[in-house]
Tab-separated table of C-alpha atoms and ligand atoms in Angstrom:
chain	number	residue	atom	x	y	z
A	1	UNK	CA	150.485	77.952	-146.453
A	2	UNK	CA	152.129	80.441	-148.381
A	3	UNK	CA	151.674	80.876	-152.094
A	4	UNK	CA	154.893	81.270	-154.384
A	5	UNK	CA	154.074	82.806	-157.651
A	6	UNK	CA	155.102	81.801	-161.249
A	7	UNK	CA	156.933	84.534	-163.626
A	8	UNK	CA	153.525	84.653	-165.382
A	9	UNK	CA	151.808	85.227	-162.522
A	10	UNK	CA	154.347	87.878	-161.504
A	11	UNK	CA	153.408	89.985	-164.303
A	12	UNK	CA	149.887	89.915	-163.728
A	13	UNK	CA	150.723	91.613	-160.311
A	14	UNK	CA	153.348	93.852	-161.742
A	15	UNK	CA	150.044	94.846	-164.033
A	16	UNK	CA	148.083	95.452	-160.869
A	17	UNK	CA	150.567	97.099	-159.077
A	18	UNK	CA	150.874	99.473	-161.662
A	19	UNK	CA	148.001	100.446	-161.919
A	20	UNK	CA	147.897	101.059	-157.958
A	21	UNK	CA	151.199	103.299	-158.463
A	22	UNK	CA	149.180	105.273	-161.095
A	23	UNK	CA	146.381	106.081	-158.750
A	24	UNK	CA	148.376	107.112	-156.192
A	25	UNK	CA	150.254	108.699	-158.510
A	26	UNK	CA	147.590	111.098	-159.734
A	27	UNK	CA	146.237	111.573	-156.064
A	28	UNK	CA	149.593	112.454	-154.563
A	29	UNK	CA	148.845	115.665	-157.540
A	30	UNK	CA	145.646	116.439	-156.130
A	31	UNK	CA	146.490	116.814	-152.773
A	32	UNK	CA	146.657	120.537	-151.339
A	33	UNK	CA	144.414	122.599	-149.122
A	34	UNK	CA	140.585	122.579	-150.003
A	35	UNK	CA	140.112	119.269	-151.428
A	36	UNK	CA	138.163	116.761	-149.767
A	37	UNK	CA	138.954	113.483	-149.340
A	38	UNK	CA	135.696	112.057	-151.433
A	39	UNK	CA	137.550	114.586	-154.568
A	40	UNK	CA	140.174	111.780	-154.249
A	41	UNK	CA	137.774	108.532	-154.447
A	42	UNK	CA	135.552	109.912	-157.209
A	43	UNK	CA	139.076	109.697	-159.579
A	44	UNK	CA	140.398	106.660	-158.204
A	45	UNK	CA	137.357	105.055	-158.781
A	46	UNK	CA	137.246	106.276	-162.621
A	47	UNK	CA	140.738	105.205	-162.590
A	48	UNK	CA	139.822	101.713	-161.960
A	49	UNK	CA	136.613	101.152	-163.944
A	50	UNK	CA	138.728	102.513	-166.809
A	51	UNK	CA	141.456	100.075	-166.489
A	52	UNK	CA	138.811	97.259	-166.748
A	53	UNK	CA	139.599	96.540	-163.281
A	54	UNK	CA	138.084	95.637	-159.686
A	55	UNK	CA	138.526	97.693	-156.444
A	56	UNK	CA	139.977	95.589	-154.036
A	57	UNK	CA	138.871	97.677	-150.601
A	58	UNK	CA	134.914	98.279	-151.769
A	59	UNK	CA	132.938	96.020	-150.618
A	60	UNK	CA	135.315	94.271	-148.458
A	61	UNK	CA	133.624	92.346	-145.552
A	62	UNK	CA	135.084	92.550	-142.274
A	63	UNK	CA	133.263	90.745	-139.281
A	64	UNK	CA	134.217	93.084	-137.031
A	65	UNK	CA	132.845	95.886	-139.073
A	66	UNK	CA	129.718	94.210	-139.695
A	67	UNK	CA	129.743	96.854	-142.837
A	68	UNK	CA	131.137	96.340	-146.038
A	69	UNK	CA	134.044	99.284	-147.044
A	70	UNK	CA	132.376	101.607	-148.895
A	71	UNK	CA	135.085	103.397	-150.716
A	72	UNK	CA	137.893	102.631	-153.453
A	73	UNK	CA	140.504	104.203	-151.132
A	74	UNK	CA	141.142	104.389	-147.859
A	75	UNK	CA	141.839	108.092	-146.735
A	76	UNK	CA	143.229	108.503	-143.420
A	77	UNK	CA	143.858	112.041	-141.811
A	78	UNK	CA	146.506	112.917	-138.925
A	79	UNK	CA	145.570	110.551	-136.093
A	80	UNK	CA	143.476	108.301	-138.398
A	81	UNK	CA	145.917	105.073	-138.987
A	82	UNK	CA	144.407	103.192	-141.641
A	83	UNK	CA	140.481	102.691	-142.858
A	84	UNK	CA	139.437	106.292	-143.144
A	85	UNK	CA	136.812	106.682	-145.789
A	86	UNK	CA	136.762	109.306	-147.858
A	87	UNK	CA	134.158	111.818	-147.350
A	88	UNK	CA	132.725	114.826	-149.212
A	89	UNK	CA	132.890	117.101	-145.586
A	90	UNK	CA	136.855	116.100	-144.881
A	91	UNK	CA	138.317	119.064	-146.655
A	92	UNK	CA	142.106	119.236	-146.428
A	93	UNK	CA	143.960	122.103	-144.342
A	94	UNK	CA	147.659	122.735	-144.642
A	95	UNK	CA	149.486	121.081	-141.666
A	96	UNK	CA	147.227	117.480	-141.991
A	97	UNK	CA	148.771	114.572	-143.287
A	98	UNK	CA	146.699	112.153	-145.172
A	99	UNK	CA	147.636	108.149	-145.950
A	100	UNK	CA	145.630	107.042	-148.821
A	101	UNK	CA	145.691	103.343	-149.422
A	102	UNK	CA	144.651	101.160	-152.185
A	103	UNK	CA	144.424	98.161	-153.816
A	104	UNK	CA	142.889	96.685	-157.154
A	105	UNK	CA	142.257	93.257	-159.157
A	106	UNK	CA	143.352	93.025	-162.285
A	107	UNK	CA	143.506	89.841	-164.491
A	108	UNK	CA	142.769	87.982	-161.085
A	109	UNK	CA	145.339	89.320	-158.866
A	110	UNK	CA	145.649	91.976	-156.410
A	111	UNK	CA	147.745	94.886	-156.386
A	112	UNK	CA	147.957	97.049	-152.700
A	113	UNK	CA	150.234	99.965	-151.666
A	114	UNK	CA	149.789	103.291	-149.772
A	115	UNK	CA	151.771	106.616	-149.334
A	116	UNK	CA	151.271	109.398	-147.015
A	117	UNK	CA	151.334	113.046	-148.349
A	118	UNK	CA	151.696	116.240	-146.293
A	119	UNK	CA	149.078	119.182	-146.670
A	120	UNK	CA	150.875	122.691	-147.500
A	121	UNK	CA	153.132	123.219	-144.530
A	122	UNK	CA	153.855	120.363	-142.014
A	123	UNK	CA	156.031	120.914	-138.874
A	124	UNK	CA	159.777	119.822	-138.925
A	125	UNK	CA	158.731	116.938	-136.576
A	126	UNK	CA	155.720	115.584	-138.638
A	127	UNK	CA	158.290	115.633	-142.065
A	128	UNK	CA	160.485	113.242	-140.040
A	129	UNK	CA	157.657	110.819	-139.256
A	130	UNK	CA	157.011	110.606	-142.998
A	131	UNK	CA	160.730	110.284	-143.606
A	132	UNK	CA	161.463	107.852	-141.217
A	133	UNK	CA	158.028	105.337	-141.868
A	134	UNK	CA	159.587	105.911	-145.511
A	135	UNK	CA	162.825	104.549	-145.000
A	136	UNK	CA	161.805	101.721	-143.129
A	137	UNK	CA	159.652	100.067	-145.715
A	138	UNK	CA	163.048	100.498	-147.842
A	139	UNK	CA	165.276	99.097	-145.235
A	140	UNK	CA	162.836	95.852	-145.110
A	141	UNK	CA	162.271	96.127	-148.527
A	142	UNK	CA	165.761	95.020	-148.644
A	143	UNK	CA	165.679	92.219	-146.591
A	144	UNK	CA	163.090	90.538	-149.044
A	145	UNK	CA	165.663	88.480	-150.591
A	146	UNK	CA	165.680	84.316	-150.852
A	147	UNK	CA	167.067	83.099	-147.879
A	148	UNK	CA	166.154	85.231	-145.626
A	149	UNK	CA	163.548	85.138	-143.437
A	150	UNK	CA	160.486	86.685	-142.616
A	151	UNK	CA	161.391	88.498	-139.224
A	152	UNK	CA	164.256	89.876	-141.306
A	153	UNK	CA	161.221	92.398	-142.689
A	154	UNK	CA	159.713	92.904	-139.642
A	155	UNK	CA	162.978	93.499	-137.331
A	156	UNK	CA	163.956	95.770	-140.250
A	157	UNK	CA	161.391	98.280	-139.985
A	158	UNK	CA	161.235	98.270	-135.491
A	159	UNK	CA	164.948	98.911	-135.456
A	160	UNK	CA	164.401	102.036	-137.392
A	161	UNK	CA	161.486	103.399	-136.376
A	162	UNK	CA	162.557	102.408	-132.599
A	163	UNK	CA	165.571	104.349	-132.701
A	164	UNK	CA	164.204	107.320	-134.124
A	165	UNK	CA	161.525	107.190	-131.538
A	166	UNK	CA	158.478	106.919	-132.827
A	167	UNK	CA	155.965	103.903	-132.417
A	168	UNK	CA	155.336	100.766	-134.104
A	169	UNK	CA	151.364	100.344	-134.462
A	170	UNK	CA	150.802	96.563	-133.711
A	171	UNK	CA	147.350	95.732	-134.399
A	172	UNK	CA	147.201	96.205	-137.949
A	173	UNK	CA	149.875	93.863	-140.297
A	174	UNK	CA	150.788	92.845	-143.925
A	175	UNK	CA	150.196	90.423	-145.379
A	176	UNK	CA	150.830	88.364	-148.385
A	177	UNK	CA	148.830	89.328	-151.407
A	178	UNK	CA	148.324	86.895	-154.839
A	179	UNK	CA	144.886	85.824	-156.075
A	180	UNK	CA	143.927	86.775	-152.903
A	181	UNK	CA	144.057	90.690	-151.062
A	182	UNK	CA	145.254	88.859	-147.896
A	183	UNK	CA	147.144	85.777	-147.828
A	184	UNK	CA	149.885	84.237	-145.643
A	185	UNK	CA	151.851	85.142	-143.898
A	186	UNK	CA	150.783	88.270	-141.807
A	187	UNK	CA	153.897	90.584	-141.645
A	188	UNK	CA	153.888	92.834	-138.596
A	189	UNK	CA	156.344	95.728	-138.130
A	190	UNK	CA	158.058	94.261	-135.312
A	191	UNK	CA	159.467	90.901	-134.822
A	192	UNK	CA	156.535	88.955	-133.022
A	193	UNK	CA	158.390	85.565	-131.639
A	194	UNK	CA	154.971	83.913	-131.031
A	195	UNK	CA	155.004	83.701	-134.685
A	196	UNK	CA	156.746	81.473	-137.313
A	197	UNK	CA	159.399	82.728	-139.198
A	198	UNK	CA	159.249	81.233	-142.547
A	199	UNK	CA	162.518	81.108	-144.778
A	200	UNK	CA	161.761	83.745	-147.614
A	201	UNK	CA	161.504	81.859	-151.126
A	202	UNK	CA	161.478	82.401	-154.796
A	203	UNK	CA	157.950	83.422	-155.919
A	204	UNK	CA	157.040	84.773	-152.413
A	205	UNK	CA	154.845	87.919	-152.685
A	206	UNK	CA	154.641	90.470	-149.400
A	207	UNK	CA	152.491	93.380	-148.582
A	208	UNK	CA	155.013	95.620	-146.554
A	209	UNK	CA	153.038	98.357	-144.816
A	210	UNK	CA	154.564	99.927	-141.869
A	211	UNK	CA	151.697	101.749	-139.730
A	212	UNK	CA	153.774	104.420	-137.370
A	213	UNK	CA	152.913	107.103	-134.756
A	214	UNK	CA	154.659	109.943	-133.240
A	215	UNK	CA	153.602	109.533	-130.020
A	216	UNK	CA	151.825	106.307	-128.372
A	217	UNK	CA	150.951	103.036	-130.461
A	218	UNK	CA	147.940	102.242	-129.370
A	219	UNK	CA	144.923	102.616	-131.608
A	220	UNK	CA	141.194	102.122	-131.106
A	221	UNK	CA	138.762	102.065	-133.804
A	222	UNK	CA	136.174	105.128	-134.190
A	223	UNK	CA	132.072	104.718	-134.141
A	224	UNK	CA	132.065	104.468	-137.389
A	225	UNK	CA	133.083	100.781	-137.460
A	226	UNK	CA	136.255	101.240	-139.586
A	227	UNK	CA	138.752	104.161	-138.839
A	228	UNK	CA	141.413	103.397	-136.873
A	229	UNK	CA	143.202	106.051	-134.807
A	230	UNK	CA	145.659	106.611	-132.591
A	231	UNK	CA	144.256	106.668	-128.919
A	232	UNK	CA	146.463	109.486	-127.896
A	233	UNK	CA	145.565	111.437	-130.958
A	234	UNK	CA	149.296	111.733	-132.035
A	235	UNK	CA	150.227	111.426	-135.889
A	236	UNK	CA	150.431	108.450	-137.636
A	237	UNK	CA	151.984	107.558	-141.252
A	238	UNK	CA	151.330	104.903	-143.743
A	239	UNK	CA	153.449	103.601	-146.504
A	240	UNK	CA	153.172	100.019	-148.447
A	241	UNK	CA	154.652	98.248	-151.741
A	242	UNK	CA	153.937	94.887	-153.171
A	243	UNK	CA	157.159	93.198	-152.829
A	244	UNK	CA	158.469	90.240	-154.970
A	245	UNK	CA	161.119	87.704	-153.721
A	246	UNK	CA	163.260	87.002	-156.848
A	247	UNK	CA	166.737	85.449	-157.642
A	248	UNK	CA	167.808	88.944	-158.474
A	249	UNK	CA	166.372	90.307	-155.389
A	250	UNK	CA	163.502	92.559	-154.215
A	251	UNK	CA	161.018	93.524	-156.734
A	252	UNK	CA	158.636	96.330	-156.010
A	253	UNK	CA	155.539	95.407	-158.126
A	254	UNK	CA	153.906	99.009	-156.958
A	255	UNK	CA	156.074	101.354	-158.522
A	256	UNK	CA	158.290	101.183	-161.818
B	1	LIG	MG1	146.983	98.740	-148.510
B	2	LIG	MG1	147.874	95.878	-147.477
């Protein structure tokens, strides 16, 4: 079932999501050569015990983990998709790209977006990946009007990445988000016809998070339980908003 949200409930999330957009916000400006990736986590985390509110990623139980997530943010580096943890040895070089996800409860709802940041000087090729990943969470944040439907999202963001010819990773989604991090319906980045296509509606809230790589999309997930990379070590960008289906269209609840 999916869970349409009331205007009051809207602006709990819009609170949430601001607060998200502030943290990335203030890590985007610590990013350069030399910092590791825990210096990021120790001032998100301050960020959200100051704001009175809950990080959504630490101590999130996966099964097939068997761990709980140990960090505030995710931190992922180059070939590292999603679920990197931030760690006091991963020091930043110029060339790396890092994705740094994260998501918070506030007042009883969730806020969750991501943005991926290049390291002092990036190659021609890797500024298009971020460029392109970019755009298409814009292009299907677009589609995420009332009436539409869901693979209206999802077909937005494989055209584009498709025909500038990078890869669509497939085993990681969005998702809706509400009271809970993760609710209905999962939203790949492609148009999967095995599954339903709900009719977007009023009060809908979506997760839009396209995963892409440069070269192959296959991933496989590290000894460490959690980090996912790319299996043929290409690049791989990560951006996500916190979208609201409104009468007067798409609202991003992650950024002002
Ligand atoms: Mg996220
Ligand atoms: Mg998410």
């Amino acid at each position: 079932m999916i869970i349409r949200k009331s205007p009051a409930e809207l602006e709990k999330m819009r609170r949430a999501g601001m607060l998200v957009h502030q943290i990335l916000d203030t890590v985007r400006g610590m990013i350069r050569e030399g910092v590791t990736t825990f210096d990021l986590e120790v001032v998100a985390d301050k960020m959200i015990r100051d704001a009175g509110a809950k990080p959504a990623f630490k101590g999130y139980y996966v099964p097939a983990a068997g761990t709980k997530f140990p960090s505030v943010l995710c931190t992922s580096v180059n070939c590292e998709v999603v679920h990197g943890m931030p760690s006091a040895k991963r020091v930043l070089r110029s060339g790396d790209i890092i994705s740094v996800d994260t998501g918070v409860q506030l007042d009883g709802y969730f806020g969750d977006s991501a943005i991926t940041v290049p390291v002092g000087e990036v190659s021609e090729e890797v500024k298009r990946l971020l460029r392109v990943t970019e755009e298409s969470l814009e292009l299907a944040i677009q589609q995420a009007r009332p009436g539409n439907r869901l693979f209206d999202i999802c077909g937005a963001v494989e055209r584009h990445v498709t025909s500038n010819g990078f890869s669509i990773v497939r085993e990681f989604v969005g998702h809706g988000i509400g009271a809970s991090l993760h609710e209905e319906p999962q939203v790949p980045n492609y148009v999967d016809r095995r599954n339903e296509n709900p009719r977007l509606k009023e009060g809908m809230v979506l997760a839009i998070e396209p995963m892409v790589a440069a070269g192959r999309p296959e991933t496989k997930v590290l000894e460490d339980r959690w980090t996912a990379v790319t299996k043929d070590a290409s690049y791989a960008a990560h951006f996500e908003h916190c979208v609201a289906i409104t009468s007067n269209g798409p609202l991003v609840l992650t950024r002002p």
